[in-house]
Amino acid sequence: QVQLVQSGAEVKKPGASVKVACKTSGYKFTSYSIHWVRQAPGQRPEWMGWFNGGDGDRKYAQNFQGRVAITRDTSASTVYMELSRLRSEDTAVYYCASGVGLRVAYWGQGTLVAVSS
Amino acid sequence: DIQMTQVPSSVSASVGDRVTITCRASQGISDSLAWFQQKPGEAPKSLIYSASSLITGVPSRFSGSGSGTDFTLTISSLQPEDVATYYCQQYKNYPLTFGGGTKVEIK
């Protein structure tokens, strides 16, 4: 079955960067897309960007332009999301989610990123 | 950005009741709408895509309808395990955006 397993919780200081991993299994890695969504405490989910597995294209939300990068290691069936210049407002649970194109069907378990001095 | 508005923000109903949640988009999105269920402390779970197509394995008591700007998620017979917050999401335009959520509780 399809599984998305994310890396563990992180605590970072303001100004630092964080890189979250999403290891996939149970499907053909290059056929599916991976989205990154974050959710601050008590807030609605917020879409950050996606990696189009079909053509390798990436698209980022304007709110994160210049701070976020999504990369893929095909040999490890893993997609990474790196967020730089962290600030306290970036404290949230970060999710990867997979599907066909822009449609999401499967979710990772989430990774808590806490930003605190 | 396309704004997604959900009503109500919370609903309390009895087991076996029919529950309907509405989601409105600030502009037409055709049928590019998904619904997710999120239980406390858990990751979201995909329920519906393309406004009305059920994800494999999702109970048939869940259904979705609508097109354009107005959409609904219906739980035909509320079960205790359906207690959760439900979100709609549009994927017609970038950035993908979510509704504010509807918390469903048992009366």
Coordinates of C-alpha atoms in Angstrom, one line a residue:
Chain A
Q1 CA 0.0 0.0 0.0
V2 CA 1.0 3.6 -0.5
Q3 CA 3.0 5.0 2.4
L4 CA 4.6 8.4 3.0
V5 CA 6.9 8.5 6.0
Q6 CA 8.3 11.8 7.1
S7 CA 11.4 12.7 9.1
G8 CA 11.2 13.5 12.8
A9 CA 10.4 16.7 14.7
E10 CA 12.9 19.6 14.5
V11 CA 13.6 22.6 16.7
K12 CA 15.3 25.5 15.0
K13 CA 16.4 29.0 15.9
P14 CA 15.2 32.0 13.9
G15 CA 17.2 32.5 10.8
A16 CA 18.1 28.9 10.4
S17 CA 16.9 26.4 7.7
V18 CA 15.1 23.1 8.1
K19 CA 14.9 20.2 5.6
V20 CA 12.1 17.7 6.0
A21 CA 12.2 14.4 4.2
C22 CA 9.2 12.4 2.8
K23 CA 10.0 8.8 1.9
T24 CA 7.5 7.1 -0.3
S25 CA 6.7 3.5 -1.0
G26 CA 4.0 1.4 -2.5
Y27 CA 3.8 3.1 -5.9
K28 CA 5.9 4.1 -8.9
F29 CA 7.7 7.1 -7.5
T30 CA 8.1 9.0 -10.8
S31 CA 4.5 8.8 -11.7
Y32 CA 3.1 10.7 -8.7
S33 CA 3.3 14.3 -7.5
I34 CA 4.3 15.4 -4.0
H35 CA 2.8 18.4 -2.3
W36 CA 3.9 20.2 0.8
V37 CA 1.3 21.6 3.2
R38 CA 1.8 23.1 6.6
Q39 CA -0.6 23.7 9.4
A40 CA 0.0 26.1 12.3
P41 CA -1.7 25.4 15.6
G42 CA -5.5 25.9 15.3
Q43 CA -5.2 27.1 11.7
R44 CA -6.4 25.9 8.3
P45 CA -3.8 24.0 6.2
E46 CA -1.6 26.1 3.9
W47 CA -0.3 24.9 0.6
M48 CA 3.4 25.6 0.1
G49 CA 4.2 24.0 -3.2
W50 CA 4.5 20.8 -5.2
F51 CA 6.8 18.6 -7.3
N52 CA 5.1 17.3 -10.4
G53 CA 6.3 13.7 -10.7
G54 CA 5.2 13.6 -14.3
D55 CA 7.5 16.2 -15.7
G56 CA 9.7 17.1 -12.8
D57 CA 8.4 20.7 -12.6
R58 CA 8.1 22.6 -9.3
K59 CA 5.7 25.3 -8.3
Y60 CA 5.8 27.3 -5.1
A61 CA 3.2 29.4 -3.4
Q62 CA 4.0 33.1 -3.6
N63 CA 4.0 33.4 0.2
F64 CA 7.1 31.1 0.3
Q65 CA 8.9 32.2 -2.9
G66 CA 12.6 32.5 -2.3
R67 CA 12.5 30.6 1.0
V68 CA 11.3 27.2 0.0
A69 CA 12.9 24.5 -2.2
I70 CA 11.5 21.1 -3.0
T71 CA 13.9 18.5 -4.3
R72 CA 13.7 14.8 -5.2
D73 CA 16.1 11.9 -4.8
T74 CA 14.7 9.3 -7.2
S75 CA 17.1 6.6 -6.1
A76 CA 15.8 6.9 -2.5
S77 CA 12.1 7.5 -3.4
T78 CA 12.3 10.5 -1.2
V79 CA 11.2 14.1 -1.7
Y80 CA 12.6 16.9 0.5
M81 CA 11.3 20.3 1.5
E82 CA 13.7 22.9 2.7
L83 CA 12.5 26.2 4.3
S84 CA 15.1 28.8 5.0
R85 CA 15.3 32.1 7.0
L86 CA 13.0 30.6 9.6
R87 CA 10.9 32.8 11.9
S88 CA 8.6 32.1 14.8
E89 CA 5.5 32.2 12.5
D90 CA 6.9 29.1 10.7
T91 CA 6.2 27.0 13.7
A92 CA 3.8 24.4 12.3
V93 CA 3.3 20.8 11.4
Y94 CA 4.5 20.2 7.9
Y95 CA 2.9 17.5 5.7
C96 CA 3.8 15.9 2.5
A97 CA 0.9 14.6 0.4
S98 CA 0.9 12.6 -2.8
G99 CA -1.4 12.1 -5.7
V100 CA -1.9 12.4 -9.4
G101 CA -1.3 15.9 -10.6
L102 CA -2.9 18.5 -8.3
R103 CA -5.2 15.9 -6.7
V104 CA -4.0 14.6 -3.3
A105 CA -4.8 11.1 -2.1
Y106 CA -2.2 10.1 0.4
W107 CA -0.7 12.0 3.4
G108 CA 2.4 11.7 5.5
Q109 CA 2.2 11.6 9.2
G110 CA 3.4 15.2 9.6
T111 CA 6.6 16.7 11.0
L112 CA 6.5 19.3 13.7
V113 CA 8.9 22.2 13.1
A114 CA 9.3 24.5 16.1
V115 CA 11.1 27.8 15.7
S116 CA 12.3 29.4 18.9
S117 CA 15.2 31.4 20.2
Chain B
D1 CA -5.9 33.9 -4.6
I2 CA -9.2 32.0 -4.6
Q3 CA -10.9 32.3 -1.2
M4 CA -12.7 29.2 0.1
T5 CA -15.5 29.8 2.7
Q6 CA -17.0 26.9 4.6
V7 CA -20.3 27.0 6.6
P8 CA -21.0 26.2 9.3
S9 CA -17.8 26.4 11.3
S10 CA -19.1 23.8 13.6
V11 CA -22.1 21.4 13.7
S12 CA -23.4 19.1 16.5
A13 CA -25.6 16.2 15.4
S14 CA -26.8 12.9 16.7
V15 CA -25.6 9.5 15.6
G16 CA -27.5 8.6 12.4
D17 CA -28.3 12.2 11.5
R18 CA -27.6 13.6 8.0
V19 CA -24.9 16.3 8.1
T20 CA -24.3 18.8 5.3
I21 CA -21.3 21.1 5.0
T22 CA -21.1 23.8 2.4
C23 CA -18.0 25.3 0.7
R24 CA -18.0 28.3 -1.5
A25 CA -15.3 29.5 -3.8
S26 CA -14.7 33.2 -4.5
Q27 CA -14.6 32.4 -8.2
G28 CA -15.5 29.5 -10.4
I29 CA -13.3 26.4 -10.0
S30 CA -15.3 23.9 -12.2
D31 CA -15.1 20.7 -10.2
S32 CA -11.5 21.1 -9.0
L33 CA -12.5 20.6 -5.4
A34 CA -11.4 18.1 -2.7
W35 CA -12.6 17.3 0.8
F36 CA -10.4 16.2 3.7
Q37 CA -11.1 14.8 7.1
Q38 CA -8.8 15.6 10.0
K39 CA -9.1 14.1 13.4
P40 CA -7.4 15.7 16.4
G41 CA -3.7 15.2 16.4
E42 CA -3.7 13.3 13.1
A43 CA -2.8 14.1 9.5
P44 CA -5.6 15.0 7.1
K45 CA -7.2 12.1 5.2
S46 CA -8.4 12.5 1.7
L47 CA -12.1 11.8 1.2
I48 CA -13.3 13.2 -2.2
Y49 CA -11.7 14.7 -5.3
S50 CA -13.2 16.3 -8.4
A51 CA -16.1 17.5 -6.2
S52 CA -17.9 14.1 -6.1
S53 CA -15.5 11.2 -6.6
L54 CA -14.9 9.1 -3.5
I55 CA -11.3 8.1 -2.7
T56 CA -11.0 4.3 -2.6
G57 CA -11.8 2.9 0.9
V58 CA -13.9 5.9 2.1
P59 CA -17.3 4.8 3.4
S60 CA -20.2 5.4 1.1
R61 CA -22.0 7.5 3.6
F62 CA -19.7 10.4 2.5
S63 CA -20.7 12.1 -0.7
G64 CA -19.8 15.4 -2.5
S65 CA -21.6 17.5 -5.0
G66 CA -21.4 20.8 -6.7
S67 CA -19.6 22.7 -9.5
G68 CA -18.5 26.2 -10.2
T69 CA -18.6 28.1 -6.9
D70 CA -20.8 26.1 -4.6
F71 CA -20.1 22.6 -3.2
T72 CA -21.4 20.4 -0.4
L73 CA -20.1 17.4 1.6
T74 CA -22.8 15.2 3.0
I75 CA -22.5 12.5 5.7
S76 CA -25.7 10.6 5.2
S77 CA -25.7 8.9 8.6
L78 CA -23.3 10.3 11.1
Q79 CA -21.2 7.8 13.0
P80 CA -19.1 8.3 16.1
E81 CA -15.9 7.8 14.1
D82 CA -16.8 10.8 11.9
V83 CA -16.0 13.3 14.7
A84 CA -13.4 15.5 13.0
T85 CA -12.8 18.7 11.3
Y86 CA -13.5 18.7 7.6
Y87 CA -11.8 21.0 5.0
C88 CA -12.4 21.8 1.4
Q89 CA -9.6 22.6 -1.0
Q90 CA -9.6 24.1 -4.5
Y91 CA -6.9 23.0 -6.9
K92 CA -8.1 24.9 -10.0
N93 CA -5.6 27.8 -9.5
Y94 CA -2.3 28.4 -7.8
P95 CA -1.9 28.7 -4.9
L96 CA -4.1 25.8 -3.8
T97 CA -6.3 27.0 -1.0
F98 CA -8.3 25.5 1.8
G99 CA -11.5 26.4 3.5
G100 CA -11.5 27.4 7.2
G101 CA -12.8 24.0 8.3
T102 CA -16.0 22.6 9.8
K103 CA -15.9 20.8 13.2
V104 CA -18.3 18.0 13.4
E105 CA -19.3 16.7 16.9
I106 CA -21.8 14.2 18.3
K107 CA -24.7 15.7 20.2

